[in-house]
Short mmCIF file of C-alpha atoms in Angstrom, two decimals:
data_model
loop_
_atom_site.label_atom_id
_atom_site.label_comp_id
_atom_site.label_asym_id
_atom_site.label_seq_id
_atom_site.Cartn_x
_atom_site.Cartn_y
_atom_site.Cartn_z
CA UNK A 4 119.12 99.17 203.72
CA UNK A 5 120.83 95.64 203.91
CA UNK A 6 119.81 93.45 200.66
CA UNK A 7 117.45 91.26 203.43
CA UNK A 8 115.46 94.29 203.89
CA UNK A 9 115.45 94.45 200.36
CA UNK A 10 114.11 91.18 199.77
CA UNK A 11 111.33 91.53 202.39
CA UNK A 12 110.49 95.19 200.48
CA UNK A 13 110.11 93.09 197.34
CA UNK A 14 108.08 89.99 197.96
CA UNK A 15 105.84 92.45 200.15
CA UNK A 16 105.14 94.65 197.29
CA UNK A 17 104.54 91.31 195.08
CA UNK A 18 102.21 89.98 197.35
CA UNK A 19 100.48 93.56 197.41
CA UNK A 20 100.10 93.52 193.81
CA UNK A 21 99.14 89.89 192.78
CA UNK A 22 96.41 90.67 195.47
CA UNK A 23 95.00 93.77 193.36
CA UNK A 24 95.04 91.97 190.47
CA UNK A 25 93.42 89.67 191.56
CA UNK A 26 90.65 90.93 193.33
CA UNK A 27 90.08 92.78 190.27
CA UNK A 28 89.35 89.75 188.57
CA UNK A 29 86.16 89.04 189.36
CA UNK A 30 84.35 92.30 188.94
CA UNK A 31 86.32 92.07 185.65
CA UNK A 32 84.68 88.83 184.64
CA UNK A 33 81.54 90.39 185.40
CA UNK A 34 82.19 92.86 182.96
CA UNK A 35 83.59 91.13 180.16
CA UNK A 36 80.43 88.93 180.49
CA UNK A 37 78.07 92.19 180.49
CA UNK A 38 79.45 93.11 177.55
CA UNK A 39 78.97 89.80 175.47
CA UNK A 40 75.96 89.28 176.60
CA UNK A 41 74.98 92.93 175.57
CA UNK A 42 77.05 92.42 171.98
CA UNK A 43 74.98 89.66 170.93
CA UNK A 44 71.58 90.70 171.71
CA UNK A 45 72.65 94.00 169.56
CA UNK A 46 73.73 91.66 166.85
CA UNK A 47 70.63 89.91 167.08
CA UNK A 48 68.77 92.40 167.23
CA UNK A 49 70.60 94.14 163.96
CA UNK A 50 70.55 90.85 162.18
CA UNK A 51 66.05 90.79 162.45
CA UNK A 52 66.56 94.58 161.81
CA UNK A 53 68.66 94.45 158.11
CA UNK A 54 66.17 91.13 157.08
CA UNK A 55 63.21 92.68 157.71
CA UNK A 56 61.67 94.02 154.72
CA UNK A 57 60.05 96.84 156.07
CA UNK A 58 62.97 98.19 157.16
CA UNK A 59 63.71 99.53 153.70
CA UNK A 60 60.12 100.65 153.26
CA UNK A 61 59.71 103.61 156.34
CA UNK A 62 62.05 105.64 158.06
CA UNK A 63 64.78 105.31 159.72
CA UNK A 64 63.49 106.54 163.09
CA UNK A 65 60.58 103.98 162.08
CA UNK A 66 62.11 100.94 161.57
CA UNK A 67 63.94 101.71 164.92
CA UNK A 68 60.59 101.96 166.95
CA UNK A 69 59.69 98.94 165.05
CA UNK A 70 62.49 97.10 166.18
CA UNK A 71 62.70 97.88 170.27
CA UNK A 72 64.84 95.29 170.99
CA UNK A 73 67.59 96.22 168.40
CA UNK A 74 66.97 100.22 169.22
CA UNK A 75 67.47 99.39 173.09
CA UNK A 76 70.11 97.02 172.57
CA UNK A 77 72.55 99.72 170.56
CA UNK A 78 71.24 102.25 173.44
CA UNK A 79 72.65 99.91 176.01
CA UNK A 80 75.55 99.05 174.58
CA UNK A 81 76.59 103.12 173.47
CA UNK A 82 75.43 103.62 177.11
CA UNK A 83 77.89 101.01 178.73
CA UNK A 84 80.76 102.20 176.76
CA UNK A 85 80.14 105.78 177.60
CA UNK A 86 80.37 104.61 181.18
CA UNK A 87 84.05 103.14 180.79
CA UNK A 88 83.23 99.41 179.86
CA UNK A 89 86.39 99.17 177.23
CA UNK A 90 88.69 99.85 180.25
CA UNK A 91 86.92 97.90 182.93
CA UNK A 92 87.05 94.66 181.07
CA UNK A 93 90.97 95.09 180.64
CA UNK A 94 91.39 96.27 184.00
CA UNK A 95 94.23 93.98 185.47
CA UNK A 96 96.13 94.23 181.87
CA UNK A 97 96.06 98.21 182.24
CA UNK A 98 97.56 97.44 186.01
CA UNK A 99 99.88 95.65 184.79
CA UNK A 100 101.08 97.37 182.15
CA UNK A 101 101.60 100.46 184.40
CA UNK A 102 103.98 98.57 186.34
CA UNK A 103 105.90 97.07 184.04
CA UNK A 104 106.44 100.48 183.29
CA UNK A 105 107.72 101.78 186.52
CA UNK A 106 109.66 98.62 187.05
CA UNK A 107 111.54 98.30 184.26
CA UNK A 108 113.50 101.60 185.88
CA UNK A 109 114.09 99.20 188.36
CA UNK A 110 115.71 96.45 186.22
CA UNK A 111 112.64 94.41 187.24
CA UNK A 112 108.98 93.59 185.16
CA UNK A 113 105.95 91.92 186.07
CA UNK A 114 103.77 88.60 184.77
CA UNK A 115 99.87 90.08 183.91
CA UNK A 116 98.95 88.13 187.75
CA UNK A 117 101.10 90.32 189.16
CA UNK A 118 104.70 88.48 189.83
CA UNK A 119 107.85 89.98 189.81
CA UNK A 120 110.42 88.90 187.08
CA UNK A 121 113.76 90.12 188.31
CA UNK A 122 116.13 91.08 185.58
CA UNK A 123 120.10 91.33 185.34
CA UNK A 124 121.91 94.14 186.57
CA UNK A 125 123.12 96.02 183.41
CA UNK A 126 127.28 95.83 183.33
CA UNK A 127 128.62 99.17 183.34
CA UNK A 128 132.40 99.12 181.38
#
């Protein structure tokens, strides 16, 4: 394989892998704003549940059904995470990571969009 050939090989597999990342991008966004939006309301939610002064008064299971919105907020949010949220909202970093693995055999790395970074040859003495 002539060093042309080469070349071709590696801005194919560039363009290839910017594209992944990003059309990962925006499902990612999606996610990451999921999970803030489902963050707060459970800190909102656990903020009225602490002040509340019942809350010290019944049960726990009691001040949980009194507070719906902090009891289904915490159910949501246990739910997403139990579904894989933590590595959907880091998606593209875990991509690239995993190449920058591989490639550094290779003498070679990658940006987190997806861009090669070529690296000097090692000298052998």
């Amino acid at each position: 394989m002539n060093s042309l050939e080469q070349a071709e090989d590696l801005k194919a597999f560039e363009r290839r892998l910017t594209e992944y990342i990003h059309c990962l991008q925006p499902a990612t966004g999606r996610w990451r704003m999921l999970l803030i939006v489902v963050s707060v309301c459970t800190a909102t939610g656990a903020w009225n549940w602490l002040i509340d002064p019942e809350t010290q008064k019944v049960s726990f299971l009691t001040s949980l059904w009194n507070h719906p919105f902090f009891t289904l907020s915490c159910i949501t949010l246990i739910g997403l995470f139990f579904a894989g949220i933590h590595k959907r909202v880091v998606a593209p970093s875990i991509i690239a990571a995993r190449c920058r693995t591989i490639l550094a055999e290779y003498n070679m790395s990658c940006d987190d969009t997806g861009k090669l970074i070529l690296k000097p040859r090692p000298h052998v003495q």
